[in-house]
Structures are given as structure tokens and as C-alpha cells.
mmCIF file of N, CA and C in Angstrom:
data_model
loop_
_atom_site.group_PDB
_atom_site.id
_atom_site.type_symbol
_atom_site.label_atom_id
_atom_site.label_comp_id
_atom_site.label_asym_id
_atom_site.label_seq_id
_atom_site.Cartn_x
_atom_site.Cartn_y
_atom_site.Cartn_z
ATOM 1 N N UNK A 26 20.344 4.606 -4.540
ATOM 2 C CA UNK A 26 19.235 4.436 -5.465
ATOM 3 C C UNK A 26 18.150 5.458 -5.138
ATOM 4 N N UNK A 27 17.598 6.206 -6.249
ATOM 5 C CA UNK A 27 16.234 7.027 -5.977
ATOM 6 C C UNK A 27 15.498 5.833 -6.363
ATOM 7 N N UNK A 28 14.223 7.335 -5.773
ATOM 8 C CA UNK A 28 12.528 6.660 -5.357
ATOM 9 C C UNK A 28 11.976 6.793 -6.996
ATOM 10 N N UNK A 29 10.973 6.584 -7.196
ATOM 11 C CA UNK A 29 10.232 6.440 -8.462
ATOM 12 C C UNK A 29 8.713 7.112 -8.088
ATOM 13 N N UNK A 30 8.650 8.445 -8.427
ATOM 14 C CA UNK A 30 7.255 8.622 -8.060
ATOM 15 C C UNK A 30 6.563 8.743 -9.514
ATOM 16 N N UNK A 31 5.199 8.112 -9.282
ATOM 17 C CA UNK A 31 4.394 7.972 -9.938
ATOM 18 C C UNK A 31 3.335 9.217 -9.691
ATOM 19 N N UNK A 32 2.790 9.487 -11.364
ATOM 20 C CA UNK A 32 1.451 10.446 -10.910
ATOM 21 C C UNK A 32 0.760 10.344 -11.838
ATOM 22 N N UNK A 33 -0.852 10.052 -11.744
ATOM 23 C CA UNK A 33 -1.994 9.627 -12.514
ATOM 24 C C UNK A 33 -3.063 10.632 -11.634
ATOM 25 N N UNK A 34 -3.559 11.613 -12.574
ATOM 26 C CA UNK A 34 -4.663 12.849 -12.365
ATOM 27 C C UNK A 34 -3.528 13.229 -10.897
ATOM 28 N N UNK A 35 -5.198 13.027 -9.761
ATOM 29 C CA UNK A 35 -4.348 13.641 -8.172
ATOM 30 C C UNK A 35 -3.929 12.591 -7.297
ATOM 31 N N UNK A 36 -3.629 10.580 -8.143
ATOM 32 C CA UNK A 36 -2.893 10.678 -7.532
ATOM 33 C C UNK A 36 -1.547 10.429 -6.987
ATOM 34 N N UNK A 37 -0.965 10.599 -6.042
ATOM 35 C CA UNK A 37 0.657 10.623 -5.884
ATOM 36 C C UNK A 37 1.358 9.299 -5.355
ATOM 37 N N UNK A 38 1.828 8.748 -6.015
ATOM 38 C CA UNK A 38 2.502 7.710 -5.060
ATOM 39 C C UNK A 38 4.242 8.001 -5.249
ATOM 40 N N UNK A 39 5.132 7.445 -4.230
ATOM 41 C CA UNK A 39 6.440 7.591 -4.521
ATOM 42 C C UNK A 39 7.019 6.250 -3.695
ATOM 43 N N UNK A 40 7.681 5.484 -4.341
ATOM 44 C CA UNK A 40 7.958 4.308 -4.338
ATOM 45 C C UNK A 40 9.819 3.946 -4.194
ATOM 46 N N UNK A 41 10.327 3.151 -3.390
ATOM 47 C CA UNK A 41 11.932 3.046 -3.137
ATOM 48 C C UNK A 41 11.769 1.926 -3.405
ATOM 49 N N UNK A 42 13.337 1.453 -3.438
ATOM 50 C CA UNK A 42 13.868 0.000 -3.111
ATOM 51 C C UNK A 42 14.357 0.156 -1.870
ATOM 52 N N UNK A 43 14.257 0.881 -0.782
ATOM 53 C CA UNK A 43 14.930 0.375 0.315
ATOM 54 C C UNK A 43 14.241 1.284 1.733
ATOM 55 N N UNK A 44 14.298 0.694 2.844
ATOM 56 C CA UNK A 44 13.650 1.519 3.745
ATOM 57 C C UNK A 44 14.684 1.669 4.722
ATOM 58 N N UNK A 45 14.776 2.632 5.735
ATOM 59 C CA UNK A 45 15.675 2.473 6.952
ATOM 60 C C UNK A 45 15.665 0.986 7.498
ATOM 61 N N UNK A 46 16.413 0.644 8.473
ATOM 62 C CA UNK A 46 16.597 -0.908 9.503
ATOM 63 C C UNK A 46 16.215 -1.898 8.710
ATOM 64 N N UNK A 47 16.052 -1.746 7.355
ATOM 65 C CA UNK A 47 15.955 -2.862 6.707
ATOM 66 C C UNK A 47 17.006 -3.707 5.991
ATOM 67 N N UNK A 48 17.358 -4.691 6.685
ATOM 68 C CA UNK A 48 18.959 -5.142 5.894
ATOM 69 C C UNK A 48 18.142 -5.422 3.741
ATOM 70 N N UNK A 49 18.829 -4.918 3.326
ATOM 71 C CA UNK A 49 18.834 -5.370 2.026
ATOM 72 C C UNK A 49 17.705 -4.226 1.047
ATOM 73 N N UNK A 50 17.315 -4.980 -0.014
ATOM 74 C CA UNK A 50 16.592 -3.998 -0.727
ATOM 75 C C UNK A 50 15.228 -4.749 -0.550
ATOM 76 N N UNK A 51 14.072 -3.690 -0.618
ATOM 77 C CA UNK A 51 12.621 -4.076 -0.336
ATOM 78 C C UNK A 51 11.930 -3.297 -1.044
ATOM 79 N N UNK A 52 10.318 -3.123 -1.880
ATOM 80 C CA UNK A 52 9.638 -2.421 -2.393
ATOM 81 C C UNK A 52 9.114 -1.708 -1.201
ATOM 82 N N UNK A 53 9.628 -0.728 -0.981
ATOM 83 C CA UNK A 53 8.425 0.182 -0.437
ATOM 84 C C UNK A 53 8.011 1.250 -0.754
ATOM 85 N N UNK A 54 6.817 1.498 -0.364
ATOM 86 C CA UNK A 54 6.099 2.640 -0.718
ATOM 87 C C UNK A 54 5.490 3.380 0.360
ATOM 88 N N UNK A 55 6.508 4.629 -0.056
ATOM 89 C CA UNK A 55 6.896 5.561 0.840
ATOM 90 C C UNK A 55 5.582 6.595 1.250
ATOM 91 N N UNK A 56 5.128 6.874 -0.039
ATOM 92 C CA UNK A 56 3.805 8.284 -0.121
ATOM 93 C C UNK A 56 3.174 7.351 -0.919
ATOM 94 N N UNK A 57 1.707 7.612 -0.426
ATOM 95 C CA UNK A 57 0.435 7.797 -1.262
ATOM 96 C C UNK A 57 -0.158 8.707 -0.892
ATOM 97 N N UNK A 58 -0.663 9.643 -2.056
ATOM 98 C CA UNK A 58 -1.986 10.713 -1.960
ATOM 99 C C UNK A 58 -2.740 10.391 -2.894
ATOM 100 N N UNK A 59 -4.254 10.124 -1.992
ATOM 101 C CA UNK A 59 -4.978 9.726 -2.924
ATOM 102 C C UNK A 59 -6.222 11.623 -2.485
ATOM 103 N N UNK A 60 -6.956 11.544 -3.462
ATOM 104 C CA UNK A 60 -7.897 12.589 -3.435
ATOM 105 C C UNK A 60 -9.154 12.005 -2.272
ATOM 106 N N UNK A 61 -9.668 13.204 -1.735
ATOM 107 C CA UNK A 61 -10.673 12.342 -0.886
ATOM 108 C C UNK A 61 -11.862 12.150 -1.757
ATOM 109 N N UNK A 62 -12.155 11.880 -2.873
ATOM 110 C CA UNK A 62 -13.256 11.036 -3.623
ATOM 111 C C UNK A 62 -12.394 9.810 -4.188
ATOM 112 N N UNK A 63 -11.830 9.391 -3.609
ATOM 113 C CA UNK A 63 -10.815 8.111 -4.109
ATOM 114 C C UNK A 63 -11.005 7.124 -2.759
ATOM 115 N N UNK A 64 -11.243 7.768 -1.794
ATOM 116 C CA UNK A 64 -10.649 7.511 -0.370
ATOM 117 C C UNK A 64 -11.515 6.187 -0.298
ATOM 118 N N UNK A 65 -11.140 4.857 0.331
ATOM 119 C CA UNK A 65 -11.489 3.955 1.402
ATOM 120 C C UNK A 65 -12.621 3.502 0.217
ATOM 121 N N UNK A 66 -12.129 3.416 -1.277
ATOM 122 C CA UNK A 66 -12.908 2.517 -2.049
ATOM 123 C C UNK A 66 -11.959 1.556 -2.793
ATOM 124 N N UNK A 67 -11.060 1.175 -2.000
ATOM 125 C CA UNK A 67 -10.253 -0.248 -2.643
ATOM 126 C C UNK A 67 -9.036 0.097 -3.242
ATOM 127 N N UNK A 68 -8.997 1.365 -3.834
ATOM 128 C CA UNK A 68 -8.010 1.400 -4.449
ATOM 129 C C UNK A 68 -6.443 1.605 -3.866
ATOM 130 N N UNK A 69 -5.950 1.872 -2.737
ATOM 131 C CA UNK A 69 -4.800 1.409 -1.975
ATOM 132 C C UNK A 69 -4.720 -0.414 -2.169
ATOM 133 N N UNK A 70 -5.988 -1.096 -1.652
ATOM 134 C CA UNK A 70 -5.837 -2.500 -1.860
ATOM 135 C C UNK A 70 -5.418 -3.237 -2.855
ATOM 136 N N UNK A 71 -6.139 -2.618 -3.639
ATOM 137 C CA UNK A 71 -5.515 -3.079 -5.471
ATOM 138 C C UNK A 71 -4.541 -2.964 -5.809
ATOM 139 N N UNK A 72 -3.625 -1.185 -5.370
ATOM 140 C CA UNK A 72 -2.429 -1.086 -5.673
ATOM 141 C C UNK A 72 -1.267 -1.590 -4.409
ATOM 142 N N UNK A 73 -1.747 -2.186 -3.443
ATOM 143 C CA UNK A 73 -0.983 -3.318 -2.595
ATOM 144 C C UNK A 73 -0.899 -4.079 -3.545
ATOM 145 N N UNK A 74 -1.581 -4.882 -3.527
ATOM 146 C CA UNK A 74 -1.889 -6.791 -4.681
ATOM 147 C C UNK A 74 -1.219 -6.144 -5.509
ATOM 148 N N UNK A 75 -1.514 -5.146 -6.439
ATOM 149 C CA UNK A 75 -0.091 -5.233 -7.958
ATOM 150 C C UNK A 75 1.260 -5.345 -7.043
ATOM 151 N N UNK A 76 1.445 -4.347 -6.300
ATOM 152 C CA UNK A 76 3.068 -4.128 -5.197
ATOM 153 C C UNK A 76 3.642 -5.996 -5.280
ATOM 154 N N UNK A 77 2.654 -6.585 -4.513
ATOM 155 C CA UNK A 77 3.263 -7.650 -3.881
ATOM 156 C C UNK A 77 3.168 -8.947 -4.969
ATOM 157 N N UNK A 78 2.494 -8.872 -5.703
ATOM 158 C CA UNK A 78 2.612 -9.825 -7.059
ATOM 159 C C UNK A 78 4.047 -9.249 -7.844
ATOM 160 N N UNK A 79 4.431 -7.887 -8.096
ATOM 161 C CA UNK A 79 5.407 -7.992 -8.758
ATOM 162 C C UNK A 79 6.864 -7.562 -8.222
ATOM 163 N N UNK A 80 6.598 -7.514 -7.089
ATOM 164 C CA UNK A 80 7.655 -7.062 -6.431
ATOM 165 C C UNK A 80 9.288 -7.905 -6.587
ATOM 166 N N UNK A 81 10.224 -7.729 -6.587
ATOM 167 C CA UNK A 81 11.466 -8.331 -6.919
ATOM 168 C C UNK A 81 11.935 -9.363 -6.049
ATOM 169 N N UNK A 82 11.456 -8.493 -4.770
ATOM 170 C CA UNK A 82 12.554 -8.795 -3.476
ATOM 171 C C UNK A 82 11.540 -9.344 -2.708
ATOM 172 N N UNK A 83 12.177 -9.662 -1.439
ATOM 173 C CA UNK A 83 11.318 -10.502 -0.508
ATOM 174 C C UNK A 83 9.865 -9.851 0.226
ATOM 175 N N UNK A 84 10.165 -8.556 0.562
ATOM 176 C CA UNK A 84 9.017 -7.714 1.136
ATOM 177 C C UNK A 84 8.473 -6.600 0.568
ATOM 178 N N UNK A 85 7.675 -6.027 0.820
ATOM 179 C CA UNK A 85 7.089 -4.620 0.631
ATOM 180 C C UNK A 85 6.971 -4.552 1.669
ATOM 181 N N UNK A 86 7.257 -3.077 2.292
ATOM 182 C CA UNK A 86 6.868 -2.114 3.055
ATOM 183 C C UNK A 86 5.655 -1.230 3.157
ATOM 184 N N UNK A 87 5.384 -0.980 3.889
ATOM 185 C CA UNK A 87 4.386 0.793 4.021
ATOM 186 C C UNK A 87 5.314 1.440 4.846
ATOM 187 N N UNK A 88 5.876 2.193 4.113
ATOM 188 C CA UNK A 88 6.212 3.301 4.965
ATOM 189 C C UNK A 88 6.068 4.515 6.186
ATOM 190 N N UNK A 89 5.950 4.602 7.367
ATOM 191 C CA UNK A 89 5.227 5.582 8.298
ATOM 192 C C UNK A 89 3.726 6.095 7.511
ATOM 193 N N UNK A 90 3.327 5.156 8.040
ATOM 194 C CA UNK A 90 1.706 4.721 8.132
ATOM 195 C C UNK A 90 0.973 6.124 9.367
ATOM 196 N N UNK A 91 0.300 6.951 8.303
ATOM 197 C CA UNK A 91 -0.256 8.121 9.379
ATOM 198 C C UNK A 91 -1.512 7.883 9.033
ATOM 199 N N UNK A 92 -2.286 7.299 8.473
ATOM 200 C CA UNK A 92 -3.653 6.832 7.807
ATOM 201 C C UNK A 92 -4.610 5.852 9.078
ATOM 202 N N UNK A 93 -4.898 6.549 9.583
ATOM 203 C CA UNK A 93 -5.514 5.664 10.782
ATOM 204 C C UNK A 93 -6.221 4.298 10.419
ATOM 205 N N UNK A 94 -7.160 4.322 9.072
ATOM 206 C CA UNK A 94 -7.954 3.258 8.471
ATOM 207 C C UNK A 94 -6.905 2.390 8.100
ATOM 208 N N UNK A 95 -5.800 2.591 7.428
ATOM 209 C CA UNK A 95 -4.704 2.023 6.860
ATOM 210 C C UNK A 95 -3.682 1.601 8.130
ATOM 211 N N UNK A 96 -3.660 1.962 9.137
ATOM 212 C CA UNK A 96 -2.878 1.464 10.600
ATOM 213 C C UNK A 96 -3.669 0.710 10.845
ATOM 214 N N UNK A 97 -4.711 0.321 10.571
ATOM 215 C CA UNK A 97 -5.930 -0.303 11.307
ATOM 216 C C UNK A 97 -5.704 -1.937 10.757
ATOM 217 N N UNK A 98 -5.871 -1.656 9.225
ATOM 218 C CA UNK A 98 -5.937 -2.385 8.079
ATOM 219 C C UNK A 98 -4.248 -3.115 8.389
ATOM 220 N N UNK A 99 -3.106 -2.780 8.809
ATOM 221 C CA UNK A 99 -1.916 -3.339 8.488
ATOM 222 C C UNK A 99 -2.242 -4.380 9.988
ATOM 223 N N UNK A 100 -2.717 -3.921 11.245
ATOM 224 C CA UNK A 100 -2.539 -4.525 11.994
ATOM 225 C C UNK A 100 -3.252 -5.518 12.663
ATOM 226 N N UNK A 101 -4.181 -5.001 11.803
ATOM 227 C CA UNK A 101 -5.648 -6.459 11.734
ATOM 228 C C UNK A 101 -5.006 -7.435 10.575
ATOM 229 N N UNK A 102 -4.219 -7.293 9.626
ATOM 230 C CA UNK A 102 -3.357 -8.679 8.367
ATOM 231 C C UNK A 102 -2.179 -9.205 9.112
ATOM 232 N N UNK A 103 -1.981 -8.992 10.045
ATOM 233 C CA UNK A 103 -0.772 -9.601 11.188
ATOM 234 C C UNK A 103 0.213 -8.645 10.167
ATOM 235 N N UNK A 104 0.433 -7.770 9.557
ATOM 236 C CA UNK A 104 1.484 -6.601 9.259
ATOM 237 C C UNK A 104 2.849 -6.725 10.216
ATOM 238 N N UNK A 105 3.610 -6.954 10.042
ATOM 239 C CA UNK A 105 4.725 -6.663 11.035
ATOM 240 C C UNK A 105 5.444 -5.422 11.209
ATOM 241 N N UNK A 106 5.575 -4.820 12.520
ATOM 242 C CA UNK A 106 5.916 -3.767 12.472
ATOM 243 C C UNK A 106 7.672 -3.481 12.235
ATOM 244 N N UNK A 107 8.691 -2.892 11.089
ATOM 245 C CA UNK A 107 9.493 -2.968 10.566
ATOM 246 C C UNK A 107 10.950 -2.869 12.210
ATOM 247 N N UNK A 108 10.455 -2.226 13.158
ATOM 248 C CA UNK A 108 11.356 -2.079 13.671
ATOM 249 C C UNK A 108 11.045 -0.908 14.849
ATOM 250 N N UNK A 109 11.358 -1.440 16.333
ATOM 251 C CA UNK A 109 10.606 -0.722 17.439
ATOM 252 C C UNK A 109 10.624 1.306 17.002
ATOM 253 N N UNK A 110 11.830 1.469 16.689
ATOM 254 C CA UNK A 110 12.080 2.678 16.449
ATOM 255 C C UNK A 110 11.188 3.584 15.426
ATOM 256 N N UNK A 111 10.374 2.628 14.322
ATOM 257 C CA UNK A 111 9.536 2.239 13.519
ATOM 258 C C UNK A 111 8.258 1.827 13.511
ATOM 259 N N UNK A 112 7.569 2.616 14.553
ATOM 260 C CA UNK A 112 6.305 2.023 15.227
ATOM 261 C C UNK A 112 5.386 2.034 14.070
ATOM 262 N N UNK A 113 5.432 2.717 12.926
ATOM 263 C CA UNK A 113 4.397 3.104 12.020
ATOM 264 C C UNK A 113 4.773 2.250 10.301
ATOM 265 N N UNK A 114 5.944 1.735 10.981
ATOM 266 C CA UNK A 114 6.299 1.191 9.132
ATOM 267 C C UNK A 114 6.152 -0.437 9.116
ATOM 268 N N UNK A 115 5.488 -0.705 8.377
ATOM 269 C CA UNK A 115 4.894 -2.390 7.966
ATOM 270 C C UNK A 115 5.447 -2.662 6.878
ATOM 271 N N UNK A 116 6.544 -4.306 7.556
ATOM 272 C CA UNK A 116 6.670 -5.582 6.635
ATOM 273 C C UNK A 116 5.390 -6.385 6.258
ATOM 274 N N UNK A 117 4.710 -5.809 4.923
ATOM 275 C CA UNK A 117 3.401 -6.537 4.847
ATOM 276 C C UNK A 117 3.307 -7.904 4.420
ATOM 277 N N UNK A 118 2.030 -8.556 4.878
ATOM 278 C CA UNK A 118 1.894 -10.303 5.200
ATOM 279 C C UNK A 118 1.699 -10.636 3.506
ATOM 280 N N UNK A 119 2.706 -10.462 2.556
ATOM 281 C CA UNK A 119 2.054 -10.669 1.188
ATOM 282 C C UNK A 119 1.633 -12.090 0.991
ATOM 283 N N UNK A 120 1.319 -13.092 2.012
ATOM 284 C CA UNK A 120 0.587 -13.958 1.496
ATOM 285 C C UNK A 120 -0.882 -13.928 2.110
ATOM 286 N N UNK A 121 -0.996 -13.188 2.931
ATOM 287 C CA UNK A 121 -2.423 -12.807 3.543
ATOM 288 C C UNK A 121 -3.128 -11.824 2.411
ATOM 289 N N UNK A 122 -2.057 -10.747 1.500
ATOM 290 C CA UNK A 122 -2.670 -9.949 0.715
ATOM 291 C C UNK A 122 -3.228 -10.571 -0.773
ATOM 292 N N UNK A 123 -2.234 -11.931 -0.978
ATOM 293 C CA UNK A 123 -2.465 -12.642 -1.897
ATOM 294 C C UNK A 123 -3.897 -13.367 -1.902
ATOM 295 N N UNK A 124 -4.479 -13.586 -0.674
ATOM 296 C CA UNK A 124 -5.401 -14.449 -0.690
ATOM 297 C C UNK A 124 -6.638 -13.681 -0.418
ATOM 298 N N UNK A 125 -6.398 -12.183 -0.332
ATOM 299 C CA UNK A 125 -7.594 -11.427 -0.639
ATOM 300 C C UNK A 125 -8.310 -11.303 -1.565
ATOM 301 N N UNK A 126 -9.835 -10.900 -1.437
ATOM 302 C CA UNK A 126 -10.560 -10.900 -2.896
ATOM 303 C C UNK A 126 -10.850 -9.638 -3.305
ATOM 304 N N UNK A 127 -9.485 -9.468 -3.852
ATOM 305 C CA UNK A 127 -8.937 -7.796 -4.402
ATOM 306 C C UNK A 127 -9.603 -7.732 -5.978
ATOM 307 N N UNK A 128 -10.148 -6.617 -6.358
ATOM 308 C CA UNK A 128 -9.796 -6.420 -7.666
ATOM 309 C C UNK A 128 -8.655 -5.617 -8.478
ATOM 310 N N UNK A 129 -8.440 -6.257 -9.333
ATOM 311 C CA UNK A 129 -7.063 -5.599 -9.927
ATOM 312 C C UNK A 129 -7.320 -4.092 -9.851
ATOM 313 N N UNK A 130 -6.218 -3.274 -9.799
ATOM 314 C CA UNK A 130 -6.269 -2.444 -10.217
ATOM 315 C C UNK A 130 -6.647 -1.776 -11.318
ATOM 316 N N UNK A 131 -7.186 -1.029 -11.321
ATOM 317 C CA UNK A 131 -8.826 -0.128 -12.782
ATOM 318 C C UNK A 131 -7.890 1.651 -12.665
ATOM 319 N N UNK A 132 -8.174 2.266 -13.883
ATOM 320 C CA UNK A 132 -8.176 3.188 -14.033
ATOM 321 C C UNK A 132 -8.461 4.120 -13.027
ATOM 322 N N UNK A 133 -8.131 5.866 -12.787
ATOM 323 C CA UNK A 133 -8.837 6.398 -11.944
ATOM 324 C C UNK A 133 -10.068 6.757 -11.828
ATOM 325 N N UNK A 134 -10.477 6.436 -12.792
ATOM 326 C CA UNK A 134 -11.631 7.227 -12.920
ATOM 327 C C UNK A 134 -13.090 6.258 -12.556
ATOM 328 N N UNK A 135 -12.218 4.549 -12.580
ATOM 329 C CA UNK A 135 -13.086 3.460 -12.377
ATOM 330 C C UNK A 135 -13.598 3.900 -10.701
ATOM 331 N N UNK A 136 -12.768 4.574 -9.980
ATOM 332 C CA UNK A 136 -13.065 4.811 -8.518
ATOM 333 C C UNK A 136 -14.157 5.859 -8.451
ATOM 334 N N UNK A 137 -13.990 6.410 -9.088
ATOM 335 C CA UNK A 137 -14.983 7.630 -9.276
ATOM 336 C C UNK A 137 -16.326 6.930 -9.241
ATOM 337 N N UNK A 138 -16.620 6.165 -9.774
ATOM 338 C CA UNK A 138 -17.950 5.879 -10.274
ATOM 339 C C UNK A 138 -18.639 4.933 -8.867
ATOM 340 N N UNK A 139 -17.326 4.394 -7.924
ATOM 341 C CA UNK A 139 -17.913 3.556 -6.432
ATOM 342 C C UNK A 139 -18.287 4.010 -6.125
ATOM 343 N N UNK A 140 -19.660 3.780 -4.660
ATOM 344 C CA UNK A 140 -19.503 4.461 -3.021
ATOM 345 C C UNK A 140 -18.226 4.028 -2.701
ATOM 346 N N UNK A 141 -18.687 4.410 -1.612
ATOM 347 C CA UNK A 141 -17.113 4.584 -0.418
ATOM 348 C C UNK A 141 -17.477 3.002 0.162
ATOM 349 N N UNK A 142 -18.259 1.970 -0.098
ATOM 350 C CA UNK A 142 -18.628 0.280 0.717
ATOM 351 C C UNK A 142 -18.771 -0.400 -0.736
ATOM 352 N N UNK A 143 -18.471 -0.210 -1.845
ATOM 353 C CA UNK A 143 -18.104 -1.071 -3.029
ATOM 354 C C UNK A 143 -16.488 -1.327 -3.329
ATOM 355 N N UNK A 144 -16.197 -1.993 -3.329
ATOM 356 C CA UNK A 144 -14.759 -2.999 -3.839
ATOM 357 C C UNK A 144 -13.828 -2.819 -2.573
ATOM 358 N N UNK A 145 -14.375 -3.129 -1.530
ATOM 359 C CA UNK A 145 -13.584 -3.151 -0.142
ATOM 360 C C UNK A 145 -13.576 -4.442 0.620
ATOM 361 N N UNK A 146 -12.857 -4.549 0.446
ATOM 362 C CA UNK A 146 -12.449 -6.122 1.403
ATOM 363 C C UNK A 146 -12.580 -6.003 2.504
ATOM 364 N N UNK A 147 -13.564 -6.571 3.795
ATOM 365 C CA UNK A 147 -13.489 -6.646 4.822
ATOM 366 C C UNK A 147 -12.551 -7.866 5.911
#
């Protein structure tokens, strides 16, 4: 099975059904590039919560997590790490993400208009 990448203005996401050491099929999402006027204003969070509301299968992933704020963020939600060999890839807690006070996902351009400390879940 291929990945599904998505692209809206700059930014990039690319999305699988399946990750390494993972028995079976899982949503993960492999790449995100977001622009740095996008950065650390919610919008990864939002597009988690859509991931894990519609996801098929039992988990979503993050894929090799190089995002230090976002390593931070998986391992402060009790994130599980996918597999020792795998220090950087997260089985995420989708009922911890469920009970966040996320806003849906908005247009790109809705980000544009935040600071960088509006629609962020602490």
C-alpha cells in the first residue's frame, strides 16, 4: 500500500496505513511540514484530533518524531514509544487526545491570523 500525501499552500503532510514493528495496519503520519508562521499555534493538534476521530484502525502513529516541542508533547500524553529500535515513533494515547480542548481543524490561513500562545492546549 502507498502513502497519501496531502498539500494545502506550504503545508506538507504524507500519511500511510502502516509503520515498521507494527503488527497490522495503523494511520500514521509519516511527514509534516508546516511553514514557520504556522508553527506551535495548534494546528498539528487539530490535525491529530481529525487523525484519531477518523481513523479506521486501532492506532495512529507519529512517525520518527525530530520536532523537539512535538517529542515533548508525545511524552508528556503518556505517547507510547512504538518499539525500542524506534525511540522516536509514537503509538498515540487517542483517548487522552480525545479529551483535549482542541479546536477543529480551520483553514490555513485561520493560523495566520494567531500568535504563536492562541489555540494551544497546555
Amino acid at each position: 500500500m502507498r502513502g497519501l500525501e496531502i498539500i494545502d499552500n506550504e503545508i506538507v503532510v504524507l500519511l500511510r496505513p502502516y509503520t515498521n514493528r507494527y503488527p497490522g495496519n495503523c494511520l500514521t503520519i509519516c511527514t509534516v511540514n508546516l511553514p514557520p508562521e504556522l508553527q506551535r499555534k495548534g494546528w498539528f493538534k487539530s490535525f491529530l484530533n481529525l487523525c484519531c476521530r477518523v481513523n479506521p484502525w486501532n492506532d495512529v502513529v507519529i512517525e520518527d518524531v525530530g520536532n523537539e516541542h512535538l517529542f515533548d508533547f508525545c511524552a508528556r500524553n503518556n505517547f507510547s514509544i512504538l518499539h525500542p529500535c524506534y525511540k522516536t515513533t509514537f503509538i498515540v494515547n487517542q483517548d487522552i487526545v480525545r479529551e483535549m480542548n482542541i479546536l477543529p481543524l480551520e483553514d490555513y490561513s485561520y493560523y495566520l491570523t494567531l500568535s504563536k500562545s492562541e489555540n494551544r492546549v497546555v
